[in-house]
Short mmCIF file of C-alpha atoms and ligand atoms in Angstrom, two decimals:
data_model
loop_
_atom_site.label_atom_id
_atom_site.label_comp_id
_atom_site.label_asym_id
_atom_site.label_seq_id
_atom_site.Cartn_x
_atom_site.Cartn_y
_atom_site.Cartn_z
CA MET A 24 -8.06 21.52 113.96
CA GLU A 25 -7.66 21.93 110.24
CA GLN A 26 -8.92 19.23 107.96
CA PRO A 27 -6.22 17.57 105.87
CA ALA A 28 -6.04 19.09 102.40
CA LYS A 29 -8.21 17.33 99.90
CA PRO A 30 -6.22 15.08 97.59
CA LYS A 31 -5.34 16.96 94.45
CA HIS A 32 -7.25 15.16 91.76
CA ASN A 33 -5.92 14.78 88.30
CA GLU A 34 -8.34 16.57 85.95
CA PHE A 35 -8.51 17.92 82.41
CA HIS A 36 -7.63 21.59 81.80
CA TYR A 37 -10.18 23.37 79.61
CA TRP A 38 -9.20 25.33 76.50
CA LYS A 39 -11.93 26.78 74.28
CA ASN A 40 -11.36 27.63 70.61
CA PRO A 41 -7.56 27.90 70.74
CA ASP A 42 -6.16 30.24 68.13
CA SER A 43 -4.20 28.41 65.42
CA GLU A 44 -1.31 30.76 66.20
CA ALA A 45 -1.34 29.75 69.87
CA ILE A 46 -0.71 26.03 69.40
CA GLY A 47 2.96 26.12 68.35
CA GLU A 48 4.67 25.41 65.08
CA SER A 49 4.85 21.64 65.44
CA VAL A 50 3.12 18.76 67.21
CA VAL A 51 5.96 18.60 69.72
CA GLU A 52 5.64 22.33 70.46
CA PHE A 53 1.89 21.86 70.82
CA LEU A 54 2.44 19.00 73.27
CA HIS A 55 4.75 21.15 75.39
CA LEU A 56 2.26 24.05 75.41
CA LEU A 57 -0.42 21.87 77.00
CA PRO A 58 -0.70 22.44 80.76
CA GLY A 59 -1.33 18.72 81.42
CA PRO A 60 -4.33 16.61 80.45
CA THR A 61 -6.35 19.00 78.26
CA HIS A 62 -9.93 19.30 77.05
CA ILE A 63 -10.08 21.42 73.88
CA HIS A 64 -13.53 22.60 72.87
CA ILE A 65 -14.16 23.94 69.37
CA THR A 66 -17.43 25.50 68.40
CA GLY A 67 -19.14 23.96 65.39
CA GLU A 68 -21.70 25.05 62.83
CA ASP A 69 -24.46 23.41 64.86
CA ALA A 70 -23.60 24.04 68.51
CA SER A 71 -26.67 22.15 69.70
CA ARG A 72 -24.88 18.87 68.91
CA CYS A 73 -21.41 17.63 69.85
CA ARG A 74 -18.93 14.81 69.36
CA ALA A 75 -15.86 13.83 71.37
CA ALA A 76 -12.45 12.51 70.36
CA VAL A 77 -10.01 11.17 72.94
CA THR A 78 -6.35 10.57 72.31
CA LEU A 79 -3.03 9.97 74.03
CA LEU A 80 -4.56 7.66 76.62
CA HIS A 81 -1.23 6.01 75.87
CA GLY A 82 1.68 8.48 75.81
CA ASN A 83 3.63 6.62 73.12
CA GLU A 84 0.82 6.73 70.53
CA PRO A 85 1.04 10.11 68.82
CA SER A 86 -1.15 9.80 65.68
CA GLY A 87 -4.26 11.21 67.36
CA LEU A 88 -2.32 14.24 68.62
CA TYR A 89 -1.00 14.86 65.10
CA ALA A 90 -4.60 14.79 63.87
CA VAL A 91 -5.86 17.17 66.58
CA TYR A 92 -2.98 19.56 65.86
CA HIS A 93 -3.68 19.39 62.13
CA THR A 94 -7.41 20.05 62.67
CA LEU A 95 -6.68 23.14 64.78
CA LYS A 96 -3.87 24.42 62.56
CA GLN A 97 -5.94 24.04 59.38
CA LYS A 98 -8.87 25.79 61.14
CA ILE A 99 -11.19 23.05 59.97
CA GLN A 100 -14.77 24.17 60.50
CA PRO A 101 -16.56 21.50 62.53
CA ALA A 102 -20.12 20.54 61.64
CA VAL A 103 -21.00 20.27 65.34
CA ASP A 104 -19.18 21.19 68.58
CA ILE A 105 -16.06 19.07 69.04
CA HIS A 106 -14.48 18.10 72.34
CA PHE A 107 -10.91 16.83 72.17
CA PHE A 108 -9.53 15.12 75.26
CA ILE A 109 -5.73 14.80 75.28
CA ALA A 110 -4.90 12.57 78.22
CA SER A 111 -1.38 11.34 79.01
CA VAL A 112 0.42 14.59 78.24
CA ASP A 113 3.00 14.07 81.00
CA ALA A 114 3.93 10.59 79.83
CA ALA A 115 4.07 11.71 76.18
CA ARG A 116 6.48 14.57 76.76
CA GLN A 117 8.89 12.64 78.94
CA ALA A 118 12.21 12.87 76.97
CA PRO A 119 12.85 11.97 74.25
CA GLY A 120 9.07 12.19 73.66
CA PHE A 121 6.31 9.68 72.82
CA ILE A 122 8.27 6.83 74.43
CA TYR A 123 6.23 6.04 77.53
CA ARG A 124 2.85 4.32 77.27
CA MET A 125 2.45 5.54 80.87
CA LEU A 126 4.95 6.92 83.36
CA PRO A 127 6.94 4.29 85.29
CA ASN A 128 4.90 2.78 88.14
CA HIS A 129 1.67 4.32 86.83
CA LYS A 130 -1.42 2.35 85.85
CA ASP A 131 -2.41 1.91 82.23
CA LEU A 132 -5.02 4.69 81.79
CA ASN A 133 -6.94 2.65 79.25
CA ARG A 134 -7.55 -0.05 81.85
CA CYS A 135 -9.13 2.36 84.37
CA PHE A 136 -12.62 2.71 82.91
CA LYS A 137 -14.34 0.05 84.96
CA PRO A 138 -14.92 -0.50 88.66
CA PRO A 139 -13.46 -0.99 91.14
CA TYR A 140 -11.95 2.48 90.76
CA GLY A 141 -8.68 3.06 92.57
CA ASP A 142 -7.31 6.30 93.92
CA THR A 143 -4.33 6.87 91.62
CA ASP A 144 -3.90 9.83 89.24
CA GLN A 145 -4.93 7.54 86.38
CA ASP A 146 -8.15 6.52 88.10
CA PHE A 147 -9.04 10.15 88.81
CA LEU A 148 -8.36 11.20 85.24
CA ALA A 149 -10.44 8.30 83.89
CA GLN A 150 -13.33 9.24 86.17
CA ASP A 151 -13.02 12.92 85.24
CA LEU A 152 -13.26 11.94 81.57
CA ILE A 153 -16.35 9.82 82.19
CA ALA A 154 -17.98 12.62 84.20
CA LYS A 155 -17.28 15.15 81.43
CA LEU A 156 -18.63 12.85 78.74
CA GLN A 157 -21.77 12.25 80.80
CA LYS A 158 -22.27 15.97 81.15
CA LEU A 159 -21.56 16.86 77.51
CA ASP A 160 -23.53 13.87 76.22
CA PRO A 161 -21.82 13.75 72.78
CA GLU A 162 -23.53 11.78 70.02
CA CYS A 163 -20.41 9.58 69.84
CA VAL A 164 -16.83 9.17 71.03
CA ILE A 165 -13.72 8.01 69.20
CA ASP A 166 -10.52 7.05 70.96
CA ILE A 167 -7.42 7.25 68.74
CA HIS A 168 -4.45 4.94 69.34
CA ASN A 169 -1.42 3.41 67.62
CA THR A 170 -0.10 -0.13 67.70
CA SER A 171 3.37 -0.53 69.22
CA GLY A 172 4.64 -2.61 66.31
CA SER A 173 4.03 -1.85 62.66
CA SER A 174 0.54 -2.93 61.67
CA PRO A 175 -2.26 -2.09 59.29
CA SER A 176 -4.97 0.17 60.76
CA PHE A 177 -8.11 -1.25 62.38
CA GLY A 178 -10.97 -0.30 64.64
CA VAL A 179 -12.16 -2.06 67.77
CA THR A 180 -15.67 -2.08 69.16
CA THR A 181 -17.37 -3.95 71.94
CA PHE A 182 -20.70 -3.33 70.32
CA MET A 183 -21.84 -4.47 66.93
CA ASP A 184 -24.24 -2.20 65.12
CA ALA A 185 -24.37 0.17 62.14
CA ARG A 186 -23.41 3.24 64.18
CA HIS A 187 -20.17 1.67 65.39
CA ASP A 188 -19.39 0.40 61.88
CA ALA A 189 -19.97 3.90 60.51
CA LEU A 190 -17.57 5.46 63.04
CA ILE A 191 -14.80 2.96 62.34
CA SER A 192 -15.20 3.25 58.58
CA LEU A 193 -14.32 6.96 58.78
CA PHE A 194 -10.79 5.67 59.39
CA THR A 195 -10.36 2.07 58.28
CA HIS A 196 -12.15 -1.01 56.92
CA ARG A 197 -10.99 -3.58 59.49
CA THR A 198 -13.16 -4.04 62.57
CA ILE A 199 -12.45 -6.18 65.59
CA ILE A 200 -15.46 -7.00 67.70
CA SER A 201 -14.20 -7.68 71.17
CA ASP A 202 -16.09 -8.95 74.19
CA LEU A 203 -13.09 -8.82 76.48
CA SER A 204 -13.67 -6.61 79.50
CA LEU A 205 -10.40 -4.82 80.23
CA GLY A 206 -11.56 -1.44 81.51
CA SER A 207 -10.88 0.34 78.22
CA LEU A 208 -12.73 3.53 77.30
CA MET A 209 -14.76 1.97 74.47
CA GLU A 210 -16.51 -0.28 77.00
CA ILE A 211 -18.64 2.75 78.03
CA SER A 212 -20.52 2.11 74.76
CA GLU A 213 -22.59 -0.41 76.67
CA ASN A 214 -24.25 2.21 78.89
CA MET A 215 -23.43 5.60 77.41
CA MET A 216 -22.82 6.61 73.80
CA PRO A 217 -21.36 4.85 70.73
CA THR A 218 -17.63 4.67 71.38
CA VAL A 219 -14.97 3.02 69.25
CA THR A 220 -11.21 2.61 69.40
CA ILE A 221 -9.22 3.47 66.29
CA GLU A 222 -5.79 1.86 65.96
CA CYS A 223 -4.10 3.93 63.26
CA GLY A 224 -1.18 1.54 62.71
CA GLY A 225 2.39 1.75 63.97
CA ALA A 226 3.30 4.70 66.21
CA GLN A 227 6.47 5.33 64.18
CA ASP A 228 4.78 5.36 60.77
CA ASN A 229 3.94 8.62 59.01
CA GLU A 230 1.16 6.77 57.23
CA SER A 231 -0.58 6.28 60.60
CA HIS A 232 -0.54 10.03 61.29
CA LEU A 233 -1.96 10.67 57.83
CA LEU A 234 -4.74 8.15 58.36
CA ALA A 235 -5.58 9.80 61.70
CA CYS A 236 -5.66 13.27 60.09
CA GLU A 237 -7.92 12.16 57.25
CA GLY A 238 -10.26 10.21 59.51
CA LEU A 239 -10.51 12.99 62.07
CA PHE A 240 -11.24 15.48 59.28
CA ARG A 241 -14.24 13.35 58.26
CA TYR A 242 -15.29 12.91 61.90
CA VAL A 243 -15.16 16.65 62.59
CA SER A 244 -16.57 18.04 59.36
CA SER A 245 -19.27 15.52 58.34
CA GLU A 246 -22.90 16.31 59.06
CA ASP A 247 -23.61 12.65 59.90
CA VAL A 248 -21.03 10.14 61.13
CA LEU A 249 -23.35 7.49 62.51
CA THR A 250 -24.74 6.00 59.32
CA VAL A 251 -22.62 4.03 56.91
CA GLY A 252 -22.82 5.62 53.50
CA HIS A 253 -19.83 7.90 53.67
CA THR A 254 -17.76 5.01 52.35
CA ASP A 255 -17.85 2.33 49.68
CA MET A 256 -15.26 0.26 51.54
CA THR A 257 -16.19 -3.32 52.29
CA LEU A 258 -15.81 -3.78 56.03
CA GLU A 259 -13.88 -6.78 57.25
CA PHE A 260 -14.86 -8.17 60.67
CA PHE A 261 -12.89 -10.17 63.22
CA HIS A 262 -14.89 -11.59 66.10
CA SER A 263 -14.04 -12.30 69.74
CA PRO A 264 -10.27 -12.10 69.90
CA LEU A 265 -8.33 -13.73 72.71
CA ARG A 266 -5.13 -12.40 74.22
CA LEU A 267 -1.96 -14.41 74.64
CA GLU A 268 -0.43 -13.29 77.92
CA LEU A 269 2.56 -14.16 80.04
CA VAL A 270 1.87 -16.07 83.23
CA GLU A 271 2.97 -14.12 86.28
CA GLY A 272 6.52 -15.11 87.16
CA SER A 273 7.43 -15.95 83.57
CA ASP A 274 9.42 -13.55 81.39
CA ILE A 275 9.94 -12.77 77.72
CA ALA A 276 12.70 -11.88 75.27
CA TYR A 277 12.81 -11.48 71.49
CA GLY A 278 15.30 -13.35 69.33
CA ASP A 279 15.86 -15.96 66.62
CA HIS A 280 16.97 -18.58 69.09
CA CYS A 281 15.95 -19.50 72.61
CA LEU A 282 17.17 -16.71 74.92
CA MET A 283 15.36 -17.62 78.12
CA SER A 284 16.43 -20.60 80.22
CA ASP A 285 13.07 -20.18 81.95
CA GLY A 286 10.48 -18.26 79.96
CA VAL A 287 9.37 -17.28 76.46
CA THR A 288 11.36 -16.12 73.44
CA LEU A 289 9.34 -14.77 70.53
CA LEU A 290 10.69 -14.34 67.01
CA PRO A 291 11.40 -10.62 66.49
CA ASP A 292 9.75 -10.45 63.06
CA LEU A 293 6.43 -11.81 64.32
CA GLU A 294 4.86 -8.38 63.89
CA ASN A 295 5.04 -8.96 60.11
CA PHE A 296 2.17 -11.39 60.70
CA ASN A 297 -0.19 -8.62 61.87
CA PHE A 298 -3.50 -9.43 60.18
CA GLY A 299 -1.82 -12.26 58.35
CA LEU A 300 -2.44 -15.95 58.92
CA VAL A 301 -0.17 -18.20 60.92
CA SER A 302 -0.59 -21.94 60.44
CA PRO A 303 0.67 -24.87 62.54
CA GLU A 304 3.82 -24.79 60.36
CA ASN A 305 4.75 -21.23 61.42
CA LYS A 306 7.17 -21.22 64.34
CA LEU A 307 6.37 -18.36 66.71
CA GLY A 308 9.25 -18.73 69.15
CA PHE A 309 10.53 -20.86 72.00
CA VAL A 310 9.35 -21.77 75.47
CA SER A 311 11.55 -23.25 78.19
CA GLY A 312 9.54 -25.35 80.58
CA GLU A 313 5.85 -26.20 80.45
CA LEU A 314 3.73 -24.16 78.05
CA ALA A 315 1.01 -23.59 80.62
CA ASN A 316 3.52 -22.38 83.21
CA ASN A 317 4.56 -19.56 80.89
CA LEU A 318 1.59 -18.52 78.76
CA THR A 319 -2.14 -18.08 79.20
CA ALA A 320 -5.07 -17.33 76.87
CA LYS A 321 -8.37 -17.01 78.72
CA ASP A 322 -11.78 -16.54 77.14
CA THR A 323 -14.44 -14.13 78.42
CA LYS A 324 -15.65 -16.79 80.88
CA ASN A 325 -12.14 -16.92 82.33
CA GLN A 326 -11.66 -20.44 80.95
CA GLU A 327 -8.10 -21.34 79.99
CA ARG A 328 -7.96 -21.97 76.22
CA LEU A 329 -4.20 -21.93 75.66
CA LEU A 330 -3.84 -25.54 74.55
CA ASP A 331 -6.68 -25.20 72.02
CA TYR A 332 -4.61 -22.69 70.08
CA PHE A 333 -0.94 -23.27 70.85
CA GLU A 334 1.42 -26.20 71.25
CA LEU A 335 5.02 -26.88 72.11
CA ARG A 336 7.14 -29.12 69.87
CA GLU A 337 10.59 -29.81 71.32
CA GLY A 338 10.76 -26.41 72.96
CA GLU A 339 9.40 -24.55 69.93
CA LEU A 340 6.09 -22.68 70.04
CA TYR A 341 3.58 -23.25 67.21
CA PRO A 342 -0.10 -22.44 66.63
CA ALA A 343 -2.20 -25.59 67.08
CA GLN A 344 -4.50 -24.35 64.31
CA THR A 345 -4.55 -21.55 61.76
CA LEU A 346 -4.87 -18.17 63.49
CA LYS A 347 -4.97 -14.53 62.55
CA LEU A 348 -2.78 -12.35 64.79
CA PHE A 349 -2.96 -8.67 65.53
CA MET A 350 -1.53 -6.13 68.01
CA VAL A 351 1.69 -8.16 67.93
CA THR A 352 4.27 -6.32 69.97
CA SER A 353 8.04 -6.77 69.98
CA ASN A 354 8.33 -4.55 73.04
CA PRO A 355 8.97 -6.81 76.07
CA GLU A 356 7.59 -4.15 78.44
CA ILE A 357 4.20 -4.15 76.71
CA ALA A 358 4.27 -7.93 76.41
CA ARG A 359 4.81 -8.21 80.17
CA LYS A 360 2.28 -5.61 81.24
CA ASP A 361 -0.39 -6.13 78.59
CA CYS A 362 -0.14 -9.05 76.19
CA LEU A 363 2.04 -10.63 73.50
CA PHE A 364 -0.68 -10.36 70.87
CA TYR A 365 -4.38 -10.83 70.16
CA PHE A 366 -5.63 -13.60 67.91
CA VAL A 367 -8.78 -14.91 66.29
CA VAL A 368 -9.65 -18.09 64.44
CA PRO A 369 -10.34 -16.97 60.84
CA ASP A 370 -13.84 -17.67 59.46
ZN1 LIG B 408 -3.14 2.50 72.96
#
């Protein structure tokens, strides 16, 4: 009897030194020319060394793809071999384009980089990426994202040292040092190679694409990207953020007055507070019912910390102390599946 066919694993297609004429006349054309998740390898001046850049782990975050396209179109000569990994191609090109973080009913790819590994397409692609990085052994990895709301740019690292600072400062001067374990790609830094996340700013903003292009140019063409010295920017650090999340069973809406008879309403302009301070006087929104039945903010030890940072006054939600917010979303889908925002207590 025949064995059942092996499951068809989701893997990266390989494309070496694509001709600048073969990548289309726009980023959207380029996206549609890709056969699926794609690994693009360009030969550098010193082929004995290599670096990797990952992007489009989230299909609605196009800045990294703009930067890859720009690098190939401008025929930028890399200092070392460069490996681009373009991941959620299918989600990104779902009409009207760059709308889906992931396809409906799919897992968030940037939550699949830690055990236990499942057997979905996302898990296979994440494992394929890890296997390829292990084999190539690049001197570093950057993972380029956008925020869903408008926001200044920042980098995120789970590891604090000069190499990670140097990588982030190719793009931006704000660094978040996170010890949250979510299964994101940068967490491989612990056991593999220096890996950072770059959040270029809002997905809709041209400025974000420009920042990605300029940063990637430095990443690709510089002889050394792992020592600070290529910048005179003063780095700004934010330590150990927490995430404000919805409790399962609760729901969220965005509006200037309470829209949920049972759930959370956040003010729609909250994203203007990205990297700004909110004090106990700043109303954040409304909560119907008990605060703890609707929202949660756990620390790395899984301890509930919600009431240390937030309070309810007559149905209105306020910070209990001054906080700095970032990754504020006004997209209810992302708020439900990921979080409402991250926050730190300013120094
Ligand atoms: Zn992302």
